[in-house]
Coordinates of C-alpha atoms in Angstrom, one line a residue:
X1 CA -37.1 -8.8 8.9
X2 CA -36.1 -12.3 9.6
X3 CA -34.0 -13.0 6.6
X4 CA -32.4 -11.0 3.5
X5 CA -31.2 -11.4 0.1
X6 CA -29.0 -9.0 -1.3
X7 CA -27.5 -9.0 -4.6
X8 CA -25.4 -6.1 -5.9
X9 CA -24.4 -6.0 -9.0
X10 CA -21.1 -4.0 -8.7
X11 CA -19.5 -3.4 -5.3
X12 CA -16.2 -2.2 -4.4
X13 CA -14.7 -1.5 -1.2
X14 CA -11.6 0.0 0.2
X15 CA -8.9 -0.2 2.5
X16 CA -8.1 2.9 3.9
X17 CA -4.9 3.8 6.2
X18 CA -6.7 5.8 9.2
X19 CA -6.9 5.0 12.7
X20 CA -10.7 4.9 12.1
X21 CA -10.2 1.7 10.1
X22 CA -7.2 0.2 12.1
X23 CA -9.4 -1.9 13.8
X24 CA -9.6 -4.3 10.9
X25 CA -6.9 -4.0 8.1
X26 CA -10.0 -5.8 6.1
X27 CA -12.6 -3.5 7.3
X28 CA -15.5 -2.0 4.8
X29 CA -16.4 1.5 4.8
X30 CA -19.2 2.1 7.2
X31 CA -22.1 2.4 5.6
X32 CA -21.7 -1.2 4.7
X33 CA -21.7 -2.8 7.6
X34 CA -25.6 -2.5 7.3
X35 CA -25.7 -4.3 4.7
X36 CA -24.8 -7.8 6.8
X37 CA -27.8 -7.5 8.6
X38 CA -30.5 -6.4 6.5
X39 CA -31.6 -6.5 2.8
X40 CA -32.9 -2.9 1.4
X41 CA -36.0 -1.9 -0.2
X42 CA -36.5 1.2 -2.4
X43 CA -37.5 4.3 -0.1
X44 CA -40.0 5.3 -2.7
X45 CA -41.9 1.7 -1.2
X46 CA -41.2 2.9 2.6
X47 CA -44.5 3.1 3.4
X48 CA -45.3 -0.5 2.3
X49 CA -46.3 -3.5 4.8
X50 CA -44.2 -5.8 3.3
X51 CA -40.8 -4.0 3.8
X52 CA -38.8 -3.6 6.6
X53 CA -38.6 0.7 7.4
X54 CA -35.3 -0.2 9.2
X55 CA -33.6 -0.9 5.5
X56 CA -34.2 2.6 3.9
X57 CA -31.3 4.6 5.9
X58 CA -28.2 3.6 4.6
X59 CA -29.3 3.4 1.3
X60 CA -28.1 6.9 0.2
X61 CA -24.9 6.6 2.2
X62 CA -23.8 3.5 0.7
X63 CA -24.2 4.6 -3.0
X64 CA -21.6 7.5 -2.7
X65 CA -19.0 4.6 -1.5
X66 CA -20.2 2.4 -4.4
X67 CA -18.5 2.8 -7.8
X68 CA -19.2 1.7 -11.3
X69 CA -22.2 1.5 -12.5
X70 CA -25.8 1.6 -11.0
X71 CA -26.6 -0.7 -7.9
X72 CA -29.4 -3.1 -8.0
X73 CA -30.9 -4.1 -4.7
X74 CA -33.3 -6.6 -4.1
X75 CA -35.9 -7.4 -0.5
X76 CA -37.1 -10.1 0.8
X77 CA -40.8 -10.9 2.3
X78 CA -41.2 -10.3 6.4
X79 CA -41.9 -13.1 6.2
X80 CA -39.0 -14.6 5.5
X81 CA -39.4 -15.3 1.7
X82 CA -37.5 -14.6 -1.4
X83 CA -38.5 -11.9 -3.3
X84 CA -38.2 -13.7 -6.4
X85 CA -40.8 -13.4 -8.8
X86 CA -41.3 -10.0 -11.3
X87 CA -44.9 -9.2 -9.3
X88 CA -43.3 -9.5 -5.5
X89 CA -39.8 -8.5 -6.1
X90 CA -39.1 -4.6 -4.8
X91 CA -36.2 -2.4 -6.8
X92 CA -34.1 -0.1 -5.9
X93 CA -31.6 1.7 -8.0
X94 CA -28.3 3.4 -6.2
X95 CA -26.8 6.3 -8.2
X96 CA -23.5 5.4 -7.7
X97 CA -20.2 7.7 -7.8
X98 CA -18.1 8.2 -10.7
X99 CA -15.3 6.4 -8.4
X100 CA -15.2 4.9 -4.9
X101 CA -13.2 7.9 -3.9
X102 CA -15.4 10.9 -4.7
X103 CA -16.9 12.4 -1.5
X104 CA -20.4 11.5 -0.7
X105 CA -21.5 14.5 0.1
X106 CA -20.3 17.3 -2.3
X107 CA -21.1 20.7 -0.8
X108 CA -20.6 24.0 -3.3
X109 CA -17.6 25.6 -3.2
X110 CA -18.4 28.5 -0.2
X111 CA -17.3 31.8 -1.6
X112 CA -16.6 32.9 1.5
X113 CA -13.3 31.0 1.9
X114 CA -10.0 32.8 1.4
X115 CA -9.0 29.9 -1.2
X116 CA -10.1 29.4 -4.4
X117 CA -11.6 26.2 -5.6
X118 CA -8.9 24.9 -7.5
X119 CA -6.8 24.7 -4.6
X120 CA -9.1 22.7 -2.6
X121 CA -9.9 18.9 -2.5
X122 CA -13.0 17.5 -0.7
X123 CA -12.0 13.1 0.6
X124 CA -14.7 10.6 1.2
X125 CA -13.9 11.6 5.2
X126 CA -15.2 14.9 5.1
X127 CA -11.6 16.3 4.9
X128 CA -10.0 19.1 3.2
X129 CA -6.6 18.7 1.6
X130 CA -4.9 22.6 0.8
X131 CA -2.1 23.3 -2.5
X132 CA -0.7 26.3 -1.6
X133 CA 0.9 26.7 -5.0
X134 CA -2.9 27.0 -6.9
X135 CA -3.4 30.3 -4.2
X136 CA -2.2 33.2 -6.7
X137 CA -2.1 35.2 -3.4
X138 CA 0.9 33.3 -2.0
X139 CA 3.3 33.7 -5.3
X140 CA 6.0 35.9 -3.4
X141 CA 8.1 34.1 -0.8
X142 CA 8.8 36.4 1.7
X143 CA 7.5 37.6 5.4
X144 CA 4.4 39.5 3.9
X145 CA 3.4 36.2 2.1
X146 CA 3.9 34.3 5.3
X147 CA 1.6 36.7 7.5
X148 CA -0.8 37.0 4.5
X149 CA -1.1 33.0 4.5
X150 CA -1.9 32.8 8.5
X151 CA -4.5 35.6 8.1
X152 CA -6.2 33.5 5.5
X153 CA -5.6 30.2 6.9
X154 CA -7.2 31.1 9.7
X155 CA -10.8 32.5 8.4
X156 CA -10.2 29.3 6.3
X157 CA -10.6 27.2 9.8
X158 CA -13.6 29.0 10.7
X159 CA -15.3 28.7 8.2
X160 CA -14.1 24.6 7.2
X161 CA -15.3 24.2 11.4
X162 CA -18.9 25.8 10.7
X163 CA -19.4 23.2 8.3
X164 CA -18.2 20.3 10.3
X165 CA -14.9 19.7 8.5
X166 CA -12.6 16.8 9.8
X167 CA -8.8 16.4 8.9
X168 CA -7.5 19.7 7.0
X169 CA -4.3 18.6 5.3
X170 CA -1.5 21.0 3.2
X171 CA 0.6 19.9 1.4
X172 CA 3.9 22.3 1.1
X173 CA 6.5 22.1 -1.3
X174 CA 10.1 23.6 -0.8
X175 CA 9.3 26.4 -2.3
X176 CA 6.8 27.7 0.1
X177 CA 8.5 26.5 3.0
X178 CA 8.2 29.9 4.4
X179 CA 4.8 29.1 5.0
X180 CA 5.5 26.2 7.5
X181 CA 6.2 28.7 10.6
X182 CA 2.1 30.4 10.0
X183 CA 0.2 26.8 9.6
X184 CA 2.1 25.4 12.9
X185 CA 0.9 28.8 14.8
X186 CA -3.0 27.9 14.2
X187 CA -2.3 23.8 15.6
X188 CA -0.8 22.4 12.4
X189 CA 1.7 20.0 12.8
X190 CA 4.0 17.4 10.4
X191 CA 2.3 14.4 9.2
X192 CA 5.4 13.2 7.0
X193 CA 8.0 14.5 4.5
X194 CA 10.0 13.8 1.8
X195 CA 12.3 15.3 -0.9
X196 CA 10.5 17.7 -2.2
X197 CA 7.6 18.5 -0.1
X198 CA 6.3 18.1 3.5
X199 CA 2.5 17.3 5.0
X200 CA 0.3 18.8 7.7
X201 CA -2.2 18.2 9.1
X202 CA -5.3 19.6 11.9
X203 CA -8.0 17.7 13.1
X204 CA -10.9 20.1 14.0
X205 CA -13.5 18.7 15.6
X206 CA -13.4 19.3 19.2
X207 CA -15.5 16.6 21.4
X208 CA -13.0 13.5 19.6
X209 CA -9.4 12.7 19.1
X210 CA -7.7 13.0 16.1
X211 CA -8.4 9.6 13.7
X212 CA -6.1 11.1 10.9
X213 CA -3.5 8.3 10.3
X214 CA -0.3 8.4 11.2
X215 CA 3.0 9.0 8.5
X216 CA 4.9 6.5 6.7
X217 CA 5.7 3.6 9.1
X218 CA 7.5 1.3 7.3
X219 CA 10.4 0.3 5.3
X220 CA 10.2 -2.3 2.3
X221 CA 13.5 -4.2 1.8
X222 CA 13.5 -7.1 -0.4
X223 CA 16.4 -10.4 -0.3
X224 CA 17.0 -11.9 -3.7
X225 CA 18.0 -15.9 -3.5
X226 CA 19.3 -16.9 -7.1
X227 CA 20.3 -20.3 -8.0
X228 CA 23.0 -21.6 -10.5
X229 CA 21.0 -23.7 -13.5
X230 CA 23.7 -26.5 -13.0
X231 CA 24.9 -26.6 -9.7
X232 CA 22.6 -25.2 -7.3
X233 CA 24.6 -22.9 -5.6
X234 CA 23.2 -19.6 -4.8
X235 CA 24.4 -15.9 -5.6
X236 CA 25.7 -14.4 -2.9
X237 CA 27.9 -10.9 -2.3
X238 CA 30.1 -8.9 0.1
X239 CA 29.7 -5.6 0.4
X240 CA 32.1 -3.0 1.0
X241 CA 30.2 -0.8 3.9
X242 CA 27.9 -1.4 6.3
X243 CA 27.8 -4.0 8.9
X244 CA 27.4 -6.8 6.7
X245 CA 31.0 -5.7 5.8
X246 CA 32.1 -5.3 8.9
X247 CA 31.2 -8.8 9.4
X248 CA 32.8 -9.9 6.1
X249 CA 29.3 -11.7 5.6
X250 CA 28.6 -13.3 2.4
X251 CA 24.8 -12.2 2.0
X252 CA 21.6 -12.0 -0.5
X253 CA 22.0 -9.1 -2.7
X254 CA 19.8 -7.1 -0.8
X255 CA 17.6 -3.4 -0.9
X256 CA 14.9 -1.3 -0.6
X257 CA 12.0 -0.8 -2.9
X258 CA 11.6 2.7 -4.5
X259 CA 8.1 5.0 -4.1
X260 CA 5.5 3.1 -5.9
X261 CA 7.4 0.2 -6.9
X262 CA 6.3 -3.6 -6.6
X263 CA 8.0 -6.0 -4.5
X264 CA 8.4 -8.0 -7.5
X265 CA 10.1 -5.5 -9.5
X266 CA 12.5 -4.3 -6.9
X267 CA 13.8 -7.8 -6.5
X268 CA 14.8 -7.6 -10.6
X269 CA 15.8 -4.8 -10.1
X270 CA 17.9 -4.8 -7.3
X271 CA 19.6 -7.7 -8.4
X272 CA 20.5 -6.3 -12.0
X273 CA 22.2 -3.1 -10.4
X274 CA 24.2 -4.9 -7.6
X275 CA 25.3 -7.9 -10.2
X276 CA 23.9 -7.1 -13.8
X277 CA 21.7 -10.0 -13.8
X278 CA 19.0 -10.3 -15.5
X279 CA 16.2 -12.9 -14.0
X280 CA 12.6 -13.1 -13.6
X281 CA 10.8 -12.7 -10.1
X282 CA 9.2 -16.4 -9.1
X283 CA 7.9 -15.9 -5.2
X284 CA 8.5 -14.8 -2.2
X285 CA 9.6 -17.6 0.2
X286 CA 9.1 -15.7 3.5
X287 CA 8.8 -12.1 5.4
X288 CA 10.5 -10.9 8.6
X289 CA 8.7 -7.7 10.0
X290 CA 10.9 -6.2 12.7
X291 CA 10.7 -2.6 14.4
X292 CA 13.0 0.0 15.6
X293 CA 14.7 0.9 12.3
X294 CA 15.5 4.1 11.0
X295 CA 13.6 7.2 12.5
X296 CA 12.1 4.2 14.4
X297 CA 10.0 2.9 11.9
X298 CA 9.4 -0.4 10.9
X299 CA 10.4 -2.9 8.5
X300 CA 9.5 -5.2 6.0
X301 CA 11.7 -7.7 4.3
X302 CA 10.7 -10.1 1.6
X303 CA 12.9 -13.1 0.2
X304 CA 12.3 -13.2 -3.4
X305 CA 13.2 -16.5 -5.1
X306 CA 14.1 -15.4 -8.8
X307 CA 14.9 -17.7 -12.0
X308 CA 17.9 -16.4 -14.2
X309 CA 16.6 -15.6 -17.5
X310 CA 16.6 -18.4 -19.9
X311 CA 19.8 -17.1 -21.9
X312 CA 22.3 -17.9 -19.2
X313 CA 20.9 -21.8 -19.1
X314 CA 21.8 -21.9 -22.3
X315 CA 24.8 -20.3 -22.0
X316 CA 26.6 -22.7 -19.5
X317 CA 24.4 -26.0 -21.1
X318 CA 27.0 -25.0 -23.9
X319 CA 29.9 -24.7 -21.6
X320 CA 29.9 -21.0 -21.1
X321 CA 29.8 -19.2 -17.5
X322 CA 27.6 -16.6 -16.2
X323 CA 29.9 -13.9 -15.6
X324 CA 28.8 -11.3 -12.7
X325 CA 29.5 -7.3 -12.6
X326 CA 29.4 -6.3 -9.3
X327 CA 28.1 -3.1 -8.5
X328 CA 31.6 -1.0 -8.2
X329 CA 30.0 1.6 -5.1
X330 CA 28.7 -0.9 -3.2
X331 CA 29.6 -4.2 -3.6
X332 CA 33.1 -5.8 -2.9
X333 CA 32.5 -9.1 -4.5
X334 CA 30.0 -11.5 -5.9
X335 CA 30.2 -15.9 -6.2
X336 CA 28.1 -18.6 -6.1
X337 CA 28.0 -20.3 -2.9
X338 CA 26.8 -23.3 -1.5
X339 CA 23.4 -22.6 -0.1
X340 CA 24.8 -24.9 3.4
X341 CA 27.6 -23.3 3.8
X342 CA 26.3 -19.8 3.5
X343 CA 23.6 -21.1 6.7
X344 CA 26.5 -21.7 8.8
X345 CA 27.9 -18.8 8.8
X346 CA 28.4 -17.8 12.7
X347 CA 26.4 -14.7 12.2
X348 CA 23.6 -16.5 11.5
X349 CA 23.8 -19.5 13.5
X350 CA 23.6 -17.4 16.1
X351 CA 20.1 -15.9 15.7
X352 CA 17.6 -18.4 15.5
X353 CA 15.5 -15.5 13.5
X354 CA 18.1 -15.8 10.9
X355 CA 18.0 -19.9 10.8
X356 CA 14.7 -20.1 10.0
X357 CA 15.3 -17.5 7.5
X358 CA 17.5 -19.5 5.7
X359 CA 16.2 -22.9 6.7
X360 CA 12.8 -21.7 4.5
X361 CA 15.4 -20.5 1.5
X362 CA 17.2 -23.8 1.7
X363 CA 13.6 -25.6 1.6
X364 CA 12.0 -23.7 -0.9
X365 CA 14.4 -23.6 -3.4
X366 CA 15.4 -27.0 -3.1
X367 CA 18.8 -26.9 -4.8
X368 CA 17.7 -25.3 -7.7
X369 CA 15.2 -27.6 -9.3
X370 CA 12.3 -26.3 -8.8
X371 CA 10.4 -23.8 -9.1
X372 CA 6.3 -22.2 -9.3
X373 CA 6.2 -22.1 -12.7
X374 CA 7.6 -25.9 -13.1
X375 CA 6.9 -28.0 -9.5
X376 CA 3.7 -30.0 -9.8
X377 CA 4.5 -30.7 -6.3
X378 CA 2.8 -28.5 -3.6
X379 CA 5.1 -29.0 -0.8
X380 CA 8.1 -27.7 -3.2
X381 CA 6.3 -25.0 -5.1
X382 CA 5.5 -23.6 -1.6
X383 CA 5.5 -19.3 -1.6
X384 CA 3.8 -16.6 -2.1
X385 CA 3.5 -15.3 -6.3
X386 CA 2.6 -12.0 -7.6
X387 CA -0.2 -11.4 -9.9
X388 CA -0.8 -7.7 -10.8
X389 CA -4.7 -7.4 -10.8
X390 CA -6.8 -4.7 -12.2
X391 CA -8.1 -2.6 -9.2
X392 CA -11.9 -2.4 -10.7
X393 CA -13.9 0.4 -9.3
X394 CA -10.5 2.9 -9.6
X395 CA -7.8 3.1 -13.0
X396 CA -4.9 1.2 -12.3
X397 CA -3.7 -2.2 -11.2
X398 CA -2.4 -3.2 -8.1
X399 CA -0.3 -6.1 -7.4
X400 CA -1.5 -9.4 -4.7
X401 CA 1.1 -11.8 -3.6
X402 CA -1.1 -15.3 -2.7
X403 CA 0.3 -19.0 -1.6
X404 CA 0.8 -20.8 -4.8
X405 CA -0.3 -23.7 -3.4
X406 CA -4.1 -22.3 -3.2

């Protein structure tokens, strides 16, 4: 087939954390990667001299990743031509998934396994993912429970190998920690943890390396840069541990964003608990990634420029002052500080990471005067806003930070 037109009418694709997809933190689930090359026909017209058979493969794989509503796919000619008109044009209709997520290939629950349904969970990578607390056999936490566990773990293995199973993951909460010590003994080992539960995981097949992903990597911190409505000068604490303290460093009010927070809303947040503040988020002005943190992960900090809420203009536009409550456990002291002098501080003209740092902050917010939601200049409106998006093809919305000068 020389040329293709393909028009779907709902497509969604996914990002996924594995190795397998590492490659390309962009890249689309395999089956579409057909889909650049060729245009599809409906199998049911396979035998047909004016389609290519080289389209019909995939077709079946790519509706299980597709979700919404059905997926219309239309050829074009070998010969090069459109398919336009109602008499030439070939249809194909995808059954598509409830949702992008659902496995494509749902196999009956096997009676044989140890487990019962409820406590399994089938992913769109052929994996299984175990809840120890749905087995009704493993309700008593003591040695027999532990030995009973291994015994069915492993005929659980056997069976999950038979049929070509990938990544088994379980997922083990505190209270059936004593069930850690039989997983480990069949290969398992600790994908991540945290309060409250811990993850592990085997990969099965034997002729390839694991591609399950790896833990948590990375930290999110966020830096809040707040600016006085009449005089420009920016918020700035000490705190009372740490080596900013140690330092007697005036700094950003500064932290790190809870589970399944936005960037955006740990910046207001942050800044309400370590001053009582109240202000809305505007952009972030920069990142710094850096690695060798904690437990060696990485990190990820954002400066957030953020506008006091409206009340506090109009408090000091009537003579009044913003007054500031430090947060009593952590913070020493909070002012407002010229933005200059708090560059020049010998801690941070000695790091030229640290100078750019605040030679963006000192650009960007430009004394105070303007800001995304005001600037109809580009160069000063410069950053990255938030706009919390609804995902599509899955419930919920997710939040994108883009340039506001796009």
């Amino acid at each position: 087939m020389k040329t293709g037109l393909l028009l779907l009418q709902s497509i969604a694709t996914s990002i996924r954390g594995s190795r397998a997809s590492a490659k390309s933190a962009f890249a689309l689930p395999a089956a579409f990667s057909t889909f650049q090359s060729c245009a599809f026909s409906s199998a049911a017209s396979s035998s047909s001299s004016s389609t290519s058979s080289g389209c019909h493969a995939k077709i079946g794989a790519a509706a299980g990743l597709i979700g919404g509503t059905s997926t219309m796919v239309l050829c074009s000619n070998d010969d090069g031509t459109n398919n336009n008109s109602s008499s030439n044009t070939k249809k194909a209709t995808i059954s598509a998934s409830k949702s992008i997520d659902d496995p494509m290939n749902i196999l009956q629950h096997n009676p044989s396994l140890p487990f019962p349904e409820s406590a399994l969970k089938h992913d769109t990578y052929n994996g299984v993912t175990l809840d120890v607390t749905k087995v009704p056999q493993l309700s008593d936490s003591s040695v027999t429970d532990a030995l009973t566990f291994g015994e069915m773990l492993s005929r659980a293995l056997e069976i999950w190998s038979d049929e070509g199973r990938r990544g088994i993951w379980i997922r083990i909460p505190t209270s059936h920690a004593h069930l850690i010590g039989s997983a480990t003994q069949l290969g398992f080992d600790f994908q991540h943890a945290e309060p409250g539960t811990c993850v592990l995981t085997k990969w099965l097949p034997k002729d390839s390396e694991s591609r399950l992903p790896n833990g948590p990597s990375h930290q999110v911190g966020v830096g809040v840069l707040v600016l006085h409505p009449l005089t420009g000068k920016m918020l700035a604490v000490q705190e009372r541990t740490g080596p900013a303290a140690a330092r007697k460093l005036w700094k950003m009010p500064t932290g790190l964003t809870d589970p399944g927070e936005d960037i955006a809303a740990a910046a207001i947040r942050e800044l309400k608990e370590e001053t009582g503040l109240d202000v809305e988020f505007d952009k972030i002005i920069c990142f710094r990634q850096a690695h060798g943190g904690l437990f060696n992960r990485s990190d990820m900090f954002f400066v957030c420029l953020c506008k006091l809420a409206t009340k506090y203009e109009t408090l000091v536009n009537q003579g009044g002052e913003i007054e500031l409550l430090p947060q009593e456990e952590e913070i020493l002291c909070a002012d407002w500080i010229d933005m200059e002098d708090y560059a020049v501080q010998g801690v941070w003209t000695q790091s030229p990471l640290y100078k750019e740092m605040n030679r963006a902050m000192i650009n960007a917010a430009r004394k105070g005067i303007e800001y995304s939601s005001s600037s109809e200049d580009g160069d000063e409106a410069h950053g990255f806003v938030s706009k919390v998006l609804p995902v599509g093809f899955r419930p919920g919305s997710n939040a994108i930070y883009v340039s506001s000068k796009l």
